[in-house]
mmCIF file of C-alpha atoms in Angstrom:
data_model
loop_
_atom_site.group_PDB
_atom_site.id
_atom_site.type_symbol
_atom_site.label_atom_id
_atom_site.label_comp_id
_atom_site.label_asym_id
_atom_site.label_seq_id
_atom_site.Cartn_x
_atom_site.Cartn_y
_atom_site.Cartn_z
ATOM 1 C CA MET A 1 -48.291 -32.993 42.105
ATOM 2 C CA PRO A 2 -48.737 -30.527 45.028
ATOM 3 C CA PRO A 3 -51.210 -27.771 44.790
ATOM 4 C CA ALA A 4 -50.061 -24.178 44.532
ATOM 5 C CA SER A 5 -49.118 -22.242 47.572
ATOM 6 C CA ARG A 6 -51.977 -20.261 49.081
ATOM 7 C CA ARG A 7 -49.814 -17.126 49.183
ATOM 8 C CA PRO A 8 -50.421 -14.442 46.592
ATOM 9 C CA ALA A 9 -48.329 -14.652 43.485
ATOM 10 C CA SER A 10 -46.301 -11.520 44.443
ATOM 11 C CA ALA A 11 -45.441 -12.924 47.868
ATOM 12 C CA SER A 12 -41.788 -13.142 48.892
ATOM 13 C CA VAL A 13 -40.906 -15.464 51.766
ATOM 14 C CA THR A 14 -37.741 -16.508 53.637
ATOM 15 C CA TRP A 15 -36.182 -19.882 53.149
ATOM 16 C CA ASP A 16 -37.795 -21.325 56.286
ATOM 17 C CA GLN A 17 -41.271 -20.232 55.191
ATOM 18 C CA VAL A 18 -41.235 -21.664 51.593
ATOM 19 C CA GLU A 19 -44.087 -24.044 50.802
ATOM 20 C CA ILE A 20 -44.220 -26.414 47.941
ATOM 21 C CA ALA A 21 -45.719 -24.888 44.792
ATOM 22 C CA PRO A 22 -45.697 -25.563 41.017
ATOM 23 C CA LEU A 23 -43.205 -22.724 40.468
ATOM 24 C CA VAL A 24 -40.689 -21.723 43.119
ATOM 25 C CA LEU A 25 -38.165 -18.897 42.403
ATOM 26 C CA VAL A 26 -35.189 -18.787 44.834
ATOM 27 C CA THR A 27 -33.389 -15.478 44.454
ATOM 28 C CA GLY A 28 -30.367 -13.765 46.150
ATOM 29 C CA GLY A 29 -26.670 -14.223 46.703
ATOM 30 C CA GLU A 30 -26.640 -16.004 50.092
ATOM 31 C CA ALA A 31 -25.809 -19.566 48.921
ATOM 32 C CA LEU A 32 -26.487 -21.237 52.246
ATOM 33 C CA LEU A 33 -30.059 -19.898 52.450
ATOM 34 C CA ALA A 34 -30.679 -20.682 48.784
ATOM 35 C CA GLU A 35 -29.592 -24.303 49.327
ATOM 36 C CA ARG A 36 -31.777 -24.533 52.381
ATOM 37 C CA ALA A 37 -34.854 -23.239 50.455
ATOM 38 C CA VAL A 38 -34.316 -25.824 47.726
ATOM 39 C CA GLU A 39 -33.840 -28.631 50.234
ATOM 40 C CA ARG A 40 -36.961 -27.602 52.088
ATOM 41 C CA VAL A 41 -39.047 -27.829 48.974
ATOM 42 C CA LEU A 42 -37.494 -31.238 48.248
ATOM 43 C CA GLY A 43 -38.195 -32.395 51.719
ATOM 44 C CA GLN A 44 -41.881 -31.372 51.517
ATOM 45 C CA ALA A 45 -42.165 -33.154 48.123
ATOM 46 C CA ARG A 46 -40.713 -36.391 49.617
ATOM 47 C CA GLU A 47 -43.139 -36.162 52.590
ATOM 48 C CA GLN A 48 -46.031 -36.067 50.124
ATOM 49 C CA ASP A 49 -44.547 -38.893 48.000
ATOM 50 C CA PRO A 50 -41.389 -40.813 49.111
ATOM 51 C CA SER A 51 -40.909 -42.015 45.508
ATOM 52 C CA VAL A 52 -40.909 -38.545 43.961
ATOM 53 C CA GLU A 53 -38.468 -38.237 40.988
ATOM 54 C CA VAL A 54 -35.945 -35.369 41.440
ATOM 55 C CA THR A 55 -34.026 -34.031 38.483
ATOM 56 C CA ARG A 56 -31.224 -31.458 38.985
ATOM 57 C CA LEU A 57 -30.089 -29.206 36.142
ATOM 58 C CA GLU A 58 -27.330 -26.652 36.216
ATOM 59 C CA GLY A 59 -27.716 -23.385 34.330
ATOM 60 C CA PRO A 60 -24.082 -22.941 33.159
ATOM 61 C CA SER A 61 -23.960 -26.357 31.481
ATOM 62 C CA TYR A 62 -27.564 -26.506 30.344
ATOM 63 C CA GLU A 63 -28.285 -27.824 26.848
ATOM 64 C CA ALA A 64 -31.396 -26.958 24.925
ATOM 65 C CA GLY A 65 -34.472 -29.148 25.475
ATOM 66 C CA ARG A 66 -33.356 -30.672 28.779
ATOM 67 C CA LEU A 67 -36.147 -28.889 30.794
ATOM 68 C CA GLN A 68 -38.767 -30.069 28.360
ATOM 69 C CA VAL A 69 -37.502 -33.695 28.750
ATOM 70 C CA ALA A 70 -37.457 -33.468 32.559
ATOM 71 C CA THR A 71 -40.986 -32.036 32.716
ATOM 72 C CA SER A 72 -42.567 -34.190 29.987
ATOM 73 C CA PRO A 73 -45.559 -36.374 31.001
ATOM 74 C CA SER A 74 -44.344 -39.529 32.819
ATOM 75 C CA LEU A 75 -45.292 -42.974 31.621
ATOM 76 C CA PHE A 76 -46.129 -44.019 35.147
ATOM 77 C CA ASP A 77 -47.396 -40.670 36.393
ATOM 78 C CA GLU A 78 -44.747 -40.268 39.017
ATOM 79 C CA ALA A 79 -44.486 -37.084 41.097
ATOM 80 C CA ARG A 80 -41.607 -34.968 39.814
ATOM 81 C CA VAL A 81 -39.493 -32.102 41.100
ATOM 82 C CA VAL A 82 -37.095 -30.316 38.774
ATOM 83 C CA VAL A 83 -34.397 -28.045 40.193
ATOM 84 C CA LEU A 84 -32.547 -25.684 37.848
ATOM 85 C CA THR A 85 -29.732 -23.720 39.593
ATOM 86 C CA ASP A 86 -27.540 -20.799 38.724
ATOM 87 C CA LEU A 87 -29.800 -19.044 36.329
ATOM 88 C CA GLN A 88 -27.629 -15.865 36.706
ATOM 89 C CA ALA A 89 -24.883 -17.811 34.788
ATOM 90 C CA ALA A 90 -27.175 -19.986 32.721
ATOM 91 C CA THR A 91 -26.844 -20.596 28.962
ATOM 92 C CA GLU A 92 -29.136 -18.670 26.566
ATOM 93 C CA GLN A 93 -30.847 -22.013 25.872
ATOM 94 C CA ALA A 94 -31.633 -22.403 29.562
ATOM 95 C CA LEU A 95 -33.210 -18.915 29.819
ATOM 96 C CA ALA A 96 -35.246 -19.444 26.618
ATOM 97 C CA ASP A 97 -36.531 -22.854 27.779
ATOM 98 C CA VAL A 98 -37.534 -21.532 31.211
ATOM 99 C CA THR A 99 -39.368 -18.572 29.735
ATOM 100 C CA GLU A 100 -41.260 -20.887 27.350
ATOM 101 C CA TYR A 101 -42.055 -23.400 30.139
ATOM 102 C CA VAL A 102 -43.438 -20.979 32.693
ATOM 103 C CA ALA A 103 -45.974 -19.671 30.080
ATOM 104 C CA ALA A 104 -47.655 -23.099 30.294
ATOM 105 C CA PRO A 105 -46.261 -25.115 33.273
ATOM 106 C CA ALA A 106 -46.999 -28.774 33.717
ATOM 107 C CA PRO A 107 -49.737 -29.324 36.370
ATOM 108 C CA ASP A 108 -47.958 -32.365 37.955
ATOM 109 C CA VAL A 109 -44.410 -30.969 38.196
ATOM 110 C CA VAL A 110 -42.763 -28.705 40.850
ATOM 111 C CA LEU A 111 -40.040 -26.535 39.171
ATOM 112 C CA VAL A 112 -37.548 -24.802 41.493
ATOM 113 C CA LEU A 113 -35.496 -22.161 39.861
ATOM 114 C CA GLN A 114 -32.508 -20.543 41.599
ATOM 115 C CA HIS A 115 -30.996 -17.256 40.625
ATOM 116 C CA GLY A 116 -27.976 -15.894 42.554
ATOM 117 C CA GLY A 117 -28.575 -12.206 41.751
ATOM 118 C CA GLY A 118 -27.483 -9.747 39.142
ATOM 119 C CA VAL A 119 -29.111 -8.351 36.008
ATOM 120 C CA ARG A 120 -28.586 -11.354 33.711
ATOM 121 C CA GLY A 121 -31.736 -13.239 32.894
ATOM 122 C CA LYS A 122 -34.064 -10.345 33.942
ATOM 123 C CA ARG A 123 -36.522 -11.058 31.167
ATOM 124 C CA THR A 124 -36.792 -14.634 32.263
ATOM 125 C CA LEU A 125 -37.179 -13.667 35.964
ATOM 126 C CA ASP A 126 -39.945 -11.293 34.991
ATOM 127 C CA ALA A 127 -41.650 -14.108 33.184
ATOM 128 C CA ILE A 128 -41.292 -16.464 36.164
ATOM 129 C CA ARG A 129 -42.774 -13.916 38.491
ATOM 130 C CA ALA A 130 -45.593 -13.082 36.105
ATOM 131 C CA ALA A 131 -46.458 -16.814 36.053
ATOM 132 C CA GLY A 132 -47.185 -16.688 39.739
ATOM 133 C CA ALA A 133 -44.033 -18.226 41.181
ATOM 134 C CA LEU A 134 -43.546 -18.250 44.899
ATOM 135 C CA THR A 135 -40.391 -16.149 45.424
ATOM 136 C CA VAL A 136 -37.939 -16.982 48.171
ATOM 137 C CA ALA A 137 -35.652 -14.133 49.186
ATOM 138 C CA CYS A 138 -32.133 -15.277 50.036
ATOM 139 C CA ASP A 139 -30.283 -11.925 50.148
ATOM 140 C CA PRO A 140 -26.749 -11.737 51.680
ATOM 141 C CA VAL A 141 -26.714 -11.346 55.458
ATOM 142 C CA LYS A 142 -24.324 -8.493 56.100
ATOM 143 C CA ARG A 143 -25.511 -6.516 59.058
ATOM 144 C CA ASP A 144 -24.370 -7.659 62.559
ATOM 145 C CA ALA A 145 -27.927 -7.317 63.737
ATOM 146 C CA ASP A 146 -29.146 -9.732 61.063
ATOM 147 C CA LYS A 147 -26.301 -12.174 61.814
ATOM 148 C CA SER A 148 -27.265 -12.187 65.442
ATOM 149 C CA ALA A 149 -30.865 -12.771 64.545
ATOM 150 C CA PHE A 150 -29.772 -15.650 62.296
ATOM 151 C CA ALA A 151 -27.773 -17.206 65.106
ATOM 152 C CA VAL A 152 -30.720 -16.819 67.536
ATOM 153 C CA ALA A 153 -32.989 -18.625 65.003
ATOM 154 C CA GLU A 154 -30.440 -21.399 64.422
ATOM 155 C CA LEU A 155 -30.205 -22.066 68.152
ATOM 156 C CA ARG A 156 -33.964 -21.754 68.616
ATOM 157 C CA ARG A 157 -34.531 -24.493 66.005
ATOM 158 C CA ALA A 158 -32.262 -26.704 68.217
ATOM 159 C CA ARG A 159 -34.378 -25.563 71.182
ATOM 160 C CA ARG A 160 -31.459 -23.691 72.671
ATOM 161 C CA LYS A 161 -30.811 -20.132 73.844
ATOM 162 C CA ALA A 162 -27.688 -18.040 74.153
ATOM 163 C CA GLU A 163 -26.696 -15.128 76.417
ATOM 164 C CA PRO A 164 -26.324 -11.737 74.571
ATOM 165 C CA ALA A 165 -22.596 -11.667 75.250
ATOM 166 C CA ALA A 166 -22.288 -15.240 73.840
ATOM 167 C CA LEU A 167 -24.117 -14.228 70.688
ATOM 168 C CA ARG A 168 -21.892 -11.187 70.264
ATOM 169 C CA ALA A 169 -18.679 -13.326 70.643
ATOM 170 C CA LEU A 170 -20.132 -15.952 68.237
ATOM 171 C CA VAL A 171 -20.915 -13.429 65.562
ATOM 172 C CA GLU A 172 -17.481 -11.811 65.966
ATOM 173 C CA ALA A 173 -15.769 -15.187 65.699
ATOM 174 C CA CYS A 174 -17.715 -16.689 62.825
ATOM 175 C CA GLY A 175 -20.025 -14.014 61.384
ATOM 176 C CA ALA A 176 -17.772 -13.272 58.339
ATOM 177 C CA ASP A 177 -19.224 -16.467 56.709
ATOM 178 C CA LEU A 178 -22.884 -17.363 57.308
ATOM 179 C CA ARG A 179 -22.164 -21.038 56.555
ATOM 180 C CA GLU A 180 -19.524 -21.016 59.285
ATOM 181 C CA LEU A 181 -21.862 -19.263 61.676
ATOM 182 C CA ALA A 182 -24.526 -21.880 61.068
ATOM 183 C CA ALA A 183 -22.038 -24.718 61.613
ATOM 184 C CA ALA A 184 -20.867 -23.145 64.839
ATOM 185 C CA CYS A 185 -24.444 -22.930 66.115
ATOM 186 C CA GLN A 186 -25.030 -26.544 65.207
ATOM 187 C CA GLN A 187 -21.857 -27.618 66.970
ATOM 188 C CA LEU A 188 -22.685 -25.737 70.135
ATOM 189 C CA ALA A 189 -26.173 -27.213 70.141
ATOM 190 C CA ALA A 190 -24.828 -30.742 69.687
ATOM 191 C CA ASP A 191 -21.863 -30.583 72.028
ATOM 192 C CA THR A 192 -23.301 -28.516 75.002
ATOM 193 C CA THR A 193 -26.342 -28.369 77.157
ATOM 194 C CA GLY A 194 -28.391 -25.539 78.652
ATOM 195 C CA THR A 195 -27.952 -21.877 77.776
ATOM 196 C CA VAL A 196 -25.014 -21.093 75.541
ATOM 197 C CA THR A 197 -22.782 -18.811 77.673
ATOM 198 C CA LEU A 198 -19.856 -16.544 76.739
ATOM 199 C CA GLU A 199 -17.545 -19.008 78.504
ATOM 200 C CA VAL A 200 -18.688 -21.816 76.186
ATOM 201 C CA VAL A 201 -18.276 -19.685 72.994
ATOM 202 C CA THR A 202 -14.805 -18.575 74.181
ATOM 203 C CA ARG A 203 -13.779 -22.160 74.836
ATOM 204 C CA TYR A 204 -14.803 -23.249 71.338
ATOM 205 C CA TYR A 205 -14.017 -20.200 69.242
ATOM 206 C CA GLY A 206 -11.828 -17.889 71.328
ATOM 207 C CA GLY A 207 -8.830 -18.537 69.127
ATOM 208 C CA ARG A 208 -10.419 -17.108 65.992
ATOM 209 C CA VAL A 209 -8.817 -14.086 64.512
ATOM 210 C CA GLU A 210 -12.049 -12.053 64.710
ATOM 211 C CA ALA A 211 -12.657 -12.806 68.365
ATOM 212 C CA THR A 212 -9.002 -12.128 69.303
ATOM 213 C CA GLY A 213 -9.004 -8.801 67.471
ATOM 214 C CA PHE A 214 -12.186 -7.671 69.090
ATOM 215 C CA ARG A 215 -10.970 -8.544 72.562
ATOM 216 C CA VAL A 216 -7.968 -6.340 71.973
ATOM 217 C CA ALA A 217 -10.189 -3.579 70.624
ATOM 218 C CA ASP A 218 -12.655 -3.818 73.610
ATOM 219 C CA ALA A 219 -9.769 -3.503 76.078
ATOM 220 C CA ALA A 220 -8.231 -0.508 74.277
ATOM 221 C CA VAL A 221 -11.469 1.398 73.822
ATOM 222 C CA GLU A 222 -12.227 0.906 77.514
ATOM 223 C CA GLY A 223 -8.818 2.308 78.497
ATOM 224 C CA ARG A 224 -7.362 -0.945 79.810
ATOM 225 C CA ALA A 225 -3.966 -0.385 78.151
ATOM 226 C CA GLY A 226 -2.084 -3.162 79.913
ATOM 227 C CA GLU A 227 -4.701 -5.803 79.230
ATOM 228 C CA ALA A 228 -4.949 -4.648 75.560
ATOM 229 C CA VAL A 229 -1.187 -4.887 74.971
ATOM 230 C CA ALA A 230 -0.973 -8.273 76.680
ATOM 231 C CA LEU A 231 -3.818 -9.622 74.494
ATOM 232 C CA LEU A 232 -2.180 -8.091 71.460
ATOM 233 C CA ARG A 233 1.175 -9.679 72.104
ATOM 234 C CA HIS A 234 -0.420 -13.062 72.798
ATOM 235 C CA ALA A 235 -2.352 -12.837 69.489
ATOM 236 C CA VAL A 236 0.794 -12.025 67.589
ATOM 237 C CA ALA A 237 2.763 -14.747 69.367
ATOM 238 C CA THR A 238 0.151 -17.341 68.407
ATOM 239 C CA GLY A 239 0.240 -16.385 64.721
ATOM 240 C CA THR A 240 -2.336 -13.647 64.304
ATOM 241 C CA ASP A 241 -1.491 -11.211 61.539
ATOM 242 C CA PRO A 242 -1.464 -7.528 62.533
ATOM 243 C CA VAL A 243 -3.770 -6.512 59.657
ATOM 244 C CA PRO A 244 -6.949 -8.065 61.035
ATOM 245 C CA LEU A 245 -6.042 -6.803 64.490
ATOM 246 C CA VAL A 246 -5.945 -3.206 63.193
ATOM 247 C CA ALA A 247 -9.184 -3.925 61.263
ATOM 248 C CA ALA A 248 -10.938 -4.976 64.509
ATOM 249 C CA LEU A 249 -9.758 -1.833 66.259
ATOM 250 C CA ALA A 250 -10.894 0.337 63.380
ATOM 251 C CA ALA A 251 -14.353 -1.372 63.353
ATOM 252 C CA LYS A 252 -14.766 -0.704 67.104
ATOM 253 C CA LEU A 253 -14.014 3.000 66.661
ATOM 254 C CA ARG A 254 -16.222 3.264 63.615
ATOM 255 C CA THR A 255 -19.054 1.867 65.762
ATOM 256 C CA LEU A 256 -18.459 4.487 68.490
ATOM 257 C CA ALA A 257 -18.403 7.223 65.798
ATOM 258 C CA LYS A 258 -21.684 6.009 64.211
ATOM 259 C CA VAL A 259 -23.497 5.706 67.498
ATOM 260 C CA GLY A 260 -22.285 9.120 68.571
ATOM 261 C CA ALA A 261 -23.249 10.772 65.309
ATOM 262 C CA ALA A 262 -26.712 9.041 65.404
ATOM 263 C CA ARG A 263 -27.326 10.494 68.841
ATOM 264 C CA GLY A 264 -26.689 13.954 67.604
ATOM 265 C CA ARG A 265 -28.942 13.493 64.611
ATOM 266 C CA GLY A 266 -31.855 11.779 66.367
ATOM 267 C CA LEU A 267 -31.313 8.456 64.489
ATOM 268 C CA ASP A 268 -31.930 5.016 65.812
ATOM 269 C CA PRO A 269 -28.528 3.187 65.386
ATOM 270 C CA ALA A 270 -29.990 -0.287 65.279
ATOM 271 C CA ARG A 271 -32.738 0.648 62.678
ATOM 272 C CA ASP A 272 -30.912 3.259 60.606
ATOM 273 C CA LEU A 273 -27.307 2.082 60.739
ATOM 274 C CA GLY A 274 -27.722 -1.708 60.795
ATOM 275 C CA LEU A 275 -26.083 -2.209 64.188
ATOM 276 C CA ALA A 276 -27.068 -4.925 66.645
ATOM 277 C CA SER A 277 -28.656 -3.815 69.829
ATOM 278 C CA TRP A 278 -25.783 -5.119 71.920
ATOM 279 C CA GLN A 279 -23.425 -3.032 69.809
ATOM 280 C CA VAL A 280 -25.403 0.067 70.370
ATOM 281 C CA ASP A 281 -25.698 -0.527 74.164
ATOM 282 C CA ARG A 282 -22.003 -1.158 74.514
ATOM 283 C CA ALA A 283 -20.986 1.827 72.340
ATOM 284 C CA ARG A 284 -23.236 4.110 74.401
ATOM 285 C CA ARG A 285 -21.522 2.973 77.589
ATOM 286 C CA ASP A 286 -18.087 3.402 76.039
ATOM 287 C CA LEU A 287 -18.920 6.842 74.664
ATOM 288 C CA SER A 288 -19.434 8.175 78.212
ATOM 289 C CA ARG A 289 -15.585 8.184 78.509
ATOM 290 C CA TRP A 290 -14.846 9.608 75.093
ATOM 291 C CA THR A 291 -14.744 13.159 73.793
ATOM 292 C CA PRO A 292 -15.272 13.874 70.087
ATOM 293 C CA GLU A 293 -11.689 15.148 69.851
ATOM 294 C CA ALA A 294 -10.259 12.091 71.527
ATOM 295 C CA LEU A 295 -12.234 9.811 69.207
ATOM 296 C CA ALA A 296 -10.988 11.741 66.152
ATOM 297 C CA ASP A 297 -7.301 11.318 67.409
ATOM 298 C CA ALA A 298 -7.821 7.601 68.001
ATOM 299 C CA ILE A 299 -9.243 7.130 64.515
ATOM 300 C CA ALA A 300 -6.229 8.955 63.087
ATOM 301 C CA ALA A 301 -3.834 6.728 65.098
ATOM 302 C CA VAL A 302 -5.473 3.587 63.826
ATOM 303 C CA ALA A 303 -5.485 4.881 60.222
ATOM 304 C CA GLN A 304 -1.700 5.482 60.540
ATOM 305 C CA ALA A 305 -1.270 2.006 61.872
ATOM 306 C CA ASP A 306 -3.375 0.539 59.064
ATOM 307 C CA ALA A 307 -1.056 2.054 56.502
ATOM 308 C CA GLU A 308 2.054 0.911 58.319
ATOM 309 C CA VAL A 309 0.969 -2.750 58.780
ATOM 310 C CA LYS A 310 0.195 -2.818 55.067
ATOM 311 C CA GLY A 311 3.661 -1.838 53.953
ATOM 312 C CA ALA A 312 4.239 1.837 54.852
ATOM 313 C CA GLY A 313 6.125 1.004 58.022
ATOM 314 C CA ARG A 314 9.079 -1.247 58.934
ATOM 315 C CA ASP A 315 7.586 -2.957 62.042
ATOM 316 C CA PRO A 316 3.853 -3.862 61.749
ATOM 317 C CA VAL A 317 3.757 -5.236 65.299
ATOM 318 C CA PHE A 318 5.200 -2.030 66.759
ATOM 319 C CA ALA A 319 2.689 -0.022 64.666
ATOM 320 C CA ILE A 320 -0.369 -1.799 65.999
ATOM 321 C CA GLU A 321 0.992 -1.811 69.582
ATOM 322 C CA ARG A 322 1.509 1.971 69.408
ATOM 323 C CA ALA A 323 -1.988 2.468 68.071
ATOM 324 C CA VAL A 324 -3.479 0.418 70.836
ATOM 325 C CA LEU A 325 -1.622 2.480 73.458
ATOM 326 C CA ARG A 326 -2.752 5.752 71.791
ATOM 327 C CA VAL A 327 -6.359 4.573 71.769
ATOM 328 C CA ALA A 328 -6.312 3.428 75.338
ATOM 329 C CA SER A 329 -4.572 6.712 76.585
ATOM 330 C CA ALA A 330 -7.323 8.730 74.880
ATOM 331 C CA VAL A 331 -10.020 7.361 77.144
ATOM 332 C CA ARG A 332 -11.038 9.556 80.078
ATOM 333 C CA PRO A 333 -10.487 8.022 83.496
#
């Protein structure tokens, strides 16, 4: 089967860098990236031999001896790939069989092992790494900067680019779920041409709760009270719950507070706080019209609204509207 990767045994690569190797360990809790890593290895194996035999095993339902059967010498010497998923929830028999196998792996088999994170199976993971497995890191993508980079890479693979404002809107609309963000990039690449603009993203995803909430927050933080209230009322009228609207406003103010504090401490917000460059640039522009005292008052107003929309008040819509007005009125002209 395929030769070992040329990378050193301790190497850790991303899903789009993985190369076929006798032992491949896919680790991390980002399911989409883990699935892509596995499919990339399978694709490379099929390129080398279209008749490759693929066996898939699941850790939670694994029965003793199945790995040995799947990796045993083939009568017709076919190329084989074995994929064993969910080691973090695997049976004790699965962990024991993997540990035994990696001590003397079959030379004509590619074994792909996927572990979704956590401490279970640590001894087995240590054995896999010690055996020289190529490790693929598929950690959760949480920072907005990383989500933006992910979207840029998705569009680049489709030979497309996006305006910074379009990227921001896309992450705000779909960034809570990486799989959804990937699907959005694929849809935009398939359905549109040229550079992806803010207008295009708004046309496709402007109705999402996240995007609606952030448009309200943007208007409020910039002191455009009338526009903010109009957007808020439209969002509520079209079925948006007040809770995520308050959350979007709170997130906007937190970003201002983080960037303001970083400036005073000599920190780089993008590097040290995990913010995207467009977030930092916009926050710095917004901060020119905010005093520390006004920002503190606005945060307090949103905290009060948050409590009221979650049950402490009688009228959630009034609570969020009052908060929006208080935030907008705190901005210096």
